XYZ file of C-alpha atoms in Angstrom:
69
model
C 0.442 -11.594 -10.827
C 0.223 -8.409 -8.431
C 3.800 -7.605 -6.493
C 3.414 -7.715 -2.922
C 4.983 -5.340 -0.700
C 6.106 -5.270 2.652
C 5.364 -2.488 5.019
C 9.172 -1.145 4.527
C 8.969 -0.613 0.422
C 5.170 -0.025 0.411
C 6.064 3.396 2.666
C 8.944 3.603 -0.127
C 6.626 3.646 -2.488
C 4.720 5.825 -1.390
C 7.158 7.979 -0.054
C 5.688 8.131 3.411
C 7.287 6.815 6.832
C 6.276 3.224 7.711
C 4.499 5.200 11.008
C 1.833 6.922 8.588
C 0.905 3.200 7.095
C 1.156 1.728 10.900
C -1.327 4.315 12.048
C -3.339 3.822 8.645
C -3.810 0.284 9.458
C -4.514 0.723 13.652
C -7.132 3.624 12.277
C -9.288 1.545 10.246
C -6.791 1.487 6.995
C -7.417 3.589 4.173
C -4.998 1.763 2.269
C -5.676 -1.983 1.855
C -3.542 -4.315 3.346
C -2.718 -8.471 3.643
C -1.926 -10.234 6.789
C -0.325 -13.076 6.050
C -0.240 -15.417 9.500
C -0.116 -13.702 12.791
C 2.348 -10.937 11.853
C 3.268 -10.491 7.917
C 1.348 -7.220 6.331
C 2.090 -7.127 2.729
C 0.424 -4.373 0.184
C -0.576 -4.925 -3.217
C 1.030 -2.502 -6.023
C -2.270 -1.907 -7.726
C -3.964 -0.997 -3.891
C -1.237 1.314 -3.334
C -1.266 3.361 -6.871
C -5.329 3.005 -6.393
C -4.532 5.114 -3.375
C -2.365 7.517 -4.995
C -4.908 7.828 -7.871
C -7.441 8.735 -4.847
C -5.314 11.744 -3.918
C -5.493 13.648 -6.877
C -6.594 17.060 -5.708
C -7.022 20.336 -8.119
C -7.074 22.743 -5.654
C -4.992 22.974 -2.375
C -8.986 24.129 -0.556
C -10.568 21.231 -1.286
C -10.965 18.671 1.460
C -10.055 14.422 1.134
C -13.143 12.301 1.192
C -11.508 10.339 3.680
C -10.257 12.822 5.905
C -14.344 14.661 6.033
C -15.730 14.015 9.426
């Protein structure tokens, strides 16, 4: 079974501010997310390090898929 978690240990996780995965979700979320009734978010472990696998980079030049306009 896949850990959920909430908003608070997800940004833990991550090691990002719960703001940056607030504005992730209100900006069309990069990062997948659950809404469990009418105010619950919960994030699955393997969507999170699926994100972090995403960031990989090899050069500090190259641009983020997700951030290309």
């Amino acid at each position: 079974m896949n850990e959920l978690l909430s908003t608070t240990l997800a940004a833990k996780y991550l090691c990002v501010s719960k703001a940056f995965l607030e504005r992730d979700r209100w900006a069309g979320a990069r990062i997948p997310f659950i809404k469990i009734g009418s105010r619950a978010v919960r994030y699955r472990v393997s969507d999170l390090d699926s994100y972090i696998d995403q960031q990989v980079r090899y050069s500090t030049s190259e641009v983020s898929v997700t951030g290309a306009s």
